[in-house]
Each structure stands twice: as C-alpha cells, then as structure tokens.
C-alpha cells in the first residue's frame, strides 16, 4: 500500500525536539512502502530545513544528514499535482480554508485513493470531511 506523506510528518521525524507515535509509525511504513508527494514537497522540505538552521533549531551538519536520510526514502513525486493546482486544489483551498500547499496533499490523496499522513489539524479535519483515510498510530 502506498500513501501520501506531508512535510509536517517529515519535519517531526527529523527534528530532534519533536516526537509523535504517528511519525514513528510512518517511519516504519517507509521501510517497505512508497509514499507519494505533490511536486512542491521538495521545496517545502528544503525551506523548512533552511528556516530551522536560520533559527538555530538545527546545525548545518545536522540538516545535511537529515536531507540525506530523506533523500534515501521511497518517495515518489506525483506528476499530475502541478496541473491540479489550477482547479481541484483551488476548490479545496476555498472549501476548507487551506493553503494551496496543504490542499495539494489532500487533492493527491483523494485522486489516488490512498491514505494521508499529516500532523496538521486543519488537514486532518478536511480529510475526514472528504472521506480520505488518515494514517494513525493504529493504522497499518
């Protein structure tokens, strides 16, 4: 089974001051399952780490190690997510008051009919309303 993973899960997995049972579960899932991400995901991850270094949450060396660990994950970039930004993603933004970045994860999970892993409360609520399954610490 594949699933969609958002940046919040990756940051919580790699930032030493954040912990979550869901994140641990997703890390275990990534051992033998691929995750899908929208096209903007790589820039979102890079930006989050740049900000973390700037705010002295992480060192540059730690960031480089984290980015290496992330690059080794079975992550697939969805080729259709960019085109979806102009229509379906915008509708989700309007309906659930989400950024286009967040709505892109929901659009991807809904289109591919796969679960979503996120720590974002607004995305969790929207996923529930849309009938999108969520990865939880109990899910498999």
PDB file of C-alpha atoms in Angstrom:
ATOM      1  CA  UNK A   1       0.000   0.000   0.000  1.00  0.00           C
ATOM      2  CA  UNK A   2       1.232   3.486  -0.738  1.00  0.00           C
ATOM      3  CA  UNK A   3       0.202   6.709   0.988  1.00  0.00           C
ATOM      4  CA  UNK A   4       0.664  10.475   0.868  1.00  0.00           C
ATOM      5  CA  UNK A   5       3.064  11.997   3.399  1.00  0.00           C
ATOM      6  CA  UNK A   6       3.143  15.718   4.095  1.00  0.00           C
ATOM      7  CA  UNK A   7       6.042  17.861   5.242  1.00  0.00           C
ATOM      8  CA  UNK A   8       4.827  18.068   8.857  1.00  0.00           C
ATOM      9  CA  UNK A   9       5.462  14.354   9.313  1.00  0.00           C
ATOM     10  CA  UNK A  10       8.939  14.526   7.791  1.00  0.00           C
ATOM     11  CA  UNK A  11       9.904  17.528   9.930  1.00  0.00           C
ATOM     12  CA  UNK A  12       8.662  15.847  13.112  1.00  0.00           C
ATOM     13  CA  UNK A  13      10.652  12.732  12.195  1.00  0.00           C
ATOM     14  CA  UNK A  14      13.889  14.638  11.599  1.00  0.00           C
ATOM     15  CA  UNK A  15      13.717  17.469  14.144  1.00  0.00           C
ATOM     16  CA  UNK A  16      15.132  16.186  17.440  1.00  0.00           C
ATOM     17  CA  UNK A  17      12.747  18.281  19.556  1.00  0.00           C
ATOM     18  CA  UNK A  18       9.588  16.760  18.051  1.00  0.00           C
ATOM     19  CA  UNK A  19       8.128  13.323  18.736  1.00  0.00           C
ATOM     20  CA  UNK A  20       4.962  11.542  17.700  1.00  0.00           C
ATOM     21  CA  UNK A  21       3.775   7.950  17.638  1.00  0.00           C
ATOM     22  CA  UNK A  22       2.261   8.613  14.224  1.00  0.00           C
ATOM     23  CA  UNK A  23       5.643   9.764  12.943  1.00  0.00           C
ATOM     24  CA  UNK A  24       7.302   6.622  14.284  1.00  0.00           C
ATOM     25  CA  UNK A  25       4.611   4.540  12.570  1.00  0.00           C
ATOM     26  CA  UNK A  26       5.120   6.350   9.249  1.00  0.00           C
ATOM     27  CA  UNK A  27       8.894   5.872   9.503  1.00  0.00           C
ATOM     28  CA  UNK A  28       8.275   2.136   9.949  1.00  0.00           C
ATOM     29  CA  UNK A  29       5.897   2.127   6.967  1.00  0.00           C
ATOM     30  CA  UNK A  30       8.542   3.762   4.778  1.00  0.00           C
ATOM     31  CA  UNK A  31      10.785   0.734   5.236  1.00  0.00           C
ATOM     32  CA  UNK A  32       8.715  -1.255   2.748  1.00  0.00           C
ATOM     33  CA  UNK A  33       6.101   1.124   1.325  1.00  0.00           C
ATOM     34  CA  UNK A  34       6.384   4.082  -1.000  1.00  0.00           C
ATOM     35  CA  UNK A  35       4.918   7.469  -0.217  1.00  0.00           C
ATOM     36  CA  UNK A  36       3.566   9.956  -2.732  1.00  0.00           C
ATOM     37  CA  UNK A  37       4.098  13.702  -2.534  1.00  0.00           C
ATOM     38  CA  UNK A  38       2.960  16.679  -4.626  1.00  0.00           C
ATOM     39  CA  UNK A  39       5.522  18.461  -6.790  1.00  0.00           C
ATOM     40  CA  UNK A  40       6.098  21.306  -4.303  1.00  0.00           C
ATOM     41  CA  UNK A  41       7.106  18.913  -1.489  1.00  0.00           C
ATOM     42  CA  UNK A  42      10.859  19.073  -2.159  1.00  0.00           C
ATOM     43  CA  UNK A  43      10.909  22.880  -1.987  1.00  0.00           C
ATOM     44  CA  UNK A  44       8.750  22.799   1.155  1.00  0.00           C
ATOM     45  CA  UNK A  45      11.161  20.383   2.842  1.00  0.00           C
ATOM     46  CA  UNK A  46      14.229  22.382   1.775  1.00  0.00           C
ATOM     47  CA  UNK A  47      12.644  25.607   3.014  1.00  0.00           C
ATOM     48  CA  UNK A  48      11.696  24.099   6.376  1.00  0.00           C
ATOM     49  CA  UNK A  49      15.262  22.978   6.967  1.00  0.00           C
ATOM     50  CA  UNK A  50      16.672  26.343   5.846  1.00  0.00           C
ATOM     51  CA  UNK A  51      14.411  28.112   8.347  1.00  0.00           C
ATOM     52  CA  UNK A  52      15.324  25.636  11.102  1.00  0.00           C
ATOM     53  CA  UNK A  53      19.031  26.368  10.588  1.00  0.00           C
ATOM     54  CA  UNK A  54      18.417  30.117  10.447  1.00  0.00           C
ATOM     55  CA  UNK A  55      16.501  29.932  13.745  1.00  0.00           C
ATOM     56  CA  UNK A  56      19.266  27.756  15.210  1.00  0.00           C
ATOM     57  CA  UNK A  57      16.960  24.786  15.742  1.00  0.00           C
ATOM     58  CA  UNK A  58      19.387  22.665  13.739  1.00  0.00           C
ATOM     59  CA  UNK A  59      23.013  22.894  12.714  1.00  0.00           C
ATOM     60  CA  UNK A  60      24.008  22.869   9.066  1.00  0.00           C
ATOM     61  CA  UNK A  61      25.684  19.492   9.552  1.00  0.00           C
ATOM     62  CA  UNK A  62      22.541  18.019  11.114  1.00  0.00           C
ATOM     63  CA  UNK A  63      20.470  19.433   8.249  1.00  0.00           C
ATOM     64  CA  UNK A  64      22.703  17.795   5.652  1.00  0.00           C
ATOM     65  CA  UNK A  65      22.422  14.440   7.412  1.00  0.00           C
ATOM     66  CA  UNK A  66      18.652  14.786   7.654  1.00  0.00           C
ATOM     67  CA  UNK A  67      18.333  15.689   3.984  1.00  0.00           C
ATOM     68  CA  UNK A  68      20.438  12.641   3.086  1.00  0.00           C
ATOM     69  CA  UNK A  69      18.159  10.406   5.176  1.00  0.00           C
ATOM     70  CA  UNK A  70      15.112  11.917   3.482  1.00  0.00           C
ATOM     71  CA  UNK A  71      16.612  11.510   0.004  1.00  0.00           C
ATOM     72  CA  UNK A  72      17.017   7.791   0.717  1.00  0.00           C
ATOM     73  CA  UNK A  73      13.284   7.341   1.403  1.00  0.00           C
ATOM     74  CA  UNK A  74      10.979   5.711  -1.153  1.00  0.00           C
ATOM     75  CA  UNK A  75       9.258   8.997  -2.051  1.00  0.00           C
ATOM     76  CA  UNK A  76       7.501   9.389  -5.395  1.00  0.00           C
ATOM     77  CA  UNK A  77       6.633  12.792  -6.810  1.00  0.00           C
ATOM     78  CA  UNK A  78       3.186  12.897  -8.391  1.00  0.00           C
ATOM     79  CA  UNK A  79       3.423  14.237 -11.953  1.00  0.00           C
ATOM     80  CA  UNK A  80      -0.189  15.470 -12.035  1.00  0.00           C
ATOM     81  CA  UNK A  81      -0.154  17.590  -8.871  1.00  0.00           C
ATOM     82  CA  UNK A  82       1.070  20.737 -10.609  1.00  0.00           C
ATOM     83  CA  UNK A  83      -1.769  20.726 -13.146  1.00  0.00           C
ATOM     84  CA  UNK A  84      -4.271  20.084 -10.343  1.00  0.00           C
ATOM     85  CA  UNK A  85      -3.186  23.333  -8.623  1.00  0.00           C
ATOM     86  CA  UNK A  86      -5.251  25.380 -11.071  1.00  0.00           C
ATOM     87  CA  UNK A  87      -8.554  23.627 -10.456  1.00  0.00           C
ATOM     88  CA  UNK A  88      -9.233  20.886  -7.905  1.00  0.00           C
ATOM     89  CA  UNK A  89      -6.644  22.152  -5.431  1.00  0.00           C
ATOM     90  CA  UNK A  90      -8.115  25.665  -5.568  1.00  0.00           C
ATOM     91  CA  UNK A  91     -11.572  24.276  -4.828  1.00  0.00           C
ATOM     92  CA  UNK A  92     -10.173  22.503  -1.765  1.00  0.00           C
ATOM     93  CA  UNK A  93      -8.466  25.743  -0.672  1.00  0.00           C
ATOM     94  CA  UNK A  94     -11.782  27.565  -0.846  1.00  0.00           C
ATOM     95  CA  UNK A  95     -13.862  24.842   0.786  1.00  0.00           C
ATOM     96  CA  UNK A  96     -11.534  24.160   3.738  1.00  0.00           C
ATOM     97  CA  UNK A  97      -9.627  27.467   4.066  1.00  0.00           C
ATOM     98  CA  UNK A  98      -6.284  25.783   3.398  1.00  0.00           C
ATOM     99  CA  UNK A  99      -3.142  26.980   1.676  1.00  0.00           C
ATOM    100  CA  UNK A 100      -2.541  25.610  -1.798  1.00  0.00           C
ATOM    101  CA  UNK A 101       0.419  23.719  -0.324  1.00  0.00           C
ATOM    102  CA  UNK A 102      -1.795  21.862   2.149  1.00  0.00           C
ATOM    103  CA  UNK A 103      -4.694  21.374  -0.251  1.00  0.00           C
ATOM    104  CA  UNK A 104      -2.306  19.746  -2.742  1.00  0.00           C
ATOM    105  CA  UNK A 105      -1.742  16.855  -0.315  1.00  0.00           C
ATOM    106  CA  UNK A 106      -5.496  16.343   0.035  1.00  0.00           C
ATOM    107  CA  UNK A 107      -6.026  16.514  -3.720  1.00  0.00           C
ATOM    108  CA  UNK A 108      -3.317  13.909  -4.239  1.00  0.00           C
ATOM    109  CA  UNK A 109      -4.656  11.514  -1.589  1.00  0.00           C
ATOM    110  CA  UNK A 110      -8.198  11.839  -2.914  1.00  0.00           C
ATOM    111  CA  UNK A 111      -7.224  11.399  -6.563  1.00  0.00           C
ATOM    112  CA  UNK A 112      -5.020   8.375  -5.895  1.00  0.00           C
ATOM    113  CA  UNK A 113      -7.456   6.987  -3.285  1.00  0.00           C
ATOM    114  CA  UNK A 114      -4.704   6.434  -0.749  1.00  0.00           C
ATOM    115  CA  UNK A 115      -4.342   7.439   2.919  1.00  0.00           C
ATOM    116  CA  UNK A 116      -2.744  10.668   4.101  1.00  0.00           C
ATOM    117  CA  UNK A 117      -0.128  11.051   6.837  1.00  0.00           C
ATOM    118  CA  UNK A 118      -0.175  14.541   8.363  1.00  0.00           C
ATOM    119  CA  UNK A 119       0.118  16.201  11.759  1.00  0.00           C
ATOM    120  CA  UNK A 120      -1.796  19.275  10.582  1.00  0.00           C
ATOM    121  CA  UNK A 121      -5.154  19.592  12.370  1.00  0.00           C
ATOM    122  CA  UNK A 122      -6.900  21.522   9.594  1.00  0.00           C
ATOM    123  CA  UNK A 123      -5.786  18.950   7.032  1.00  0.00           C
ATOM    124  CA  UNK A 124      -6.976  16.137   9.307  1.00  0.00           C
ATOM    125  CA  UNK A 125     -10.419  17.760   9.558  1.00  0.00           C
ATOM    126  CA  UNK A 126     -10.636  18.325   5.814  1.00  0.00           C
ATOM    127  CA  UNK A 127      -9.520  14.754   5.104  1.00  0.00           C
ATOM    128  CA  UNK A 128     -12.266  13.460   7.373  1.00  0.00           C
ATOM    129  CA  UNK A 129     -14.869  15.567   5.584  1.00  0.00           C
ATOM    130  CA  UNK A 130     -13.598  14.311   2.218  1.00  0.00           C
ATOM    131  CA  UNK A 131     -13.555  10.660   3.267  1.00  0.00           C
ATOM    132  CA  UNK A 132      -9.769  10.413   2.943  1.00  0.00           C
ATOM    133  CA  UNK A 133      -8.256   7.795   5.245  1.00  0.00           C
ATOM    134  CA  UNK A 134      -5.629   9.050   7.664  1.00  0.00           C
ATOM    135  CA  UNK A 135      -2.511   7.260   8.806  1.00  0.00           C
ATOM    136  CA  UNK A 136      -2.688   6.934  12.575  1.00  0.00           C
ATOM    137  CA  UNK A 137      -0.522   5.128  15.082  1.00  0.00           C
ATOM    138  CA  UNK A 138      -3.011   2.236  14.914  1.00  0.00           C
ATOM    139  CA  UNK A 139      -3.296   2.039  11.124  1.00  0.00           C
ATOM    140  CA  UNK A 140      -1.250  -0.317   9.029  1.00  0.00           C
TER     141      UNK A 140
END
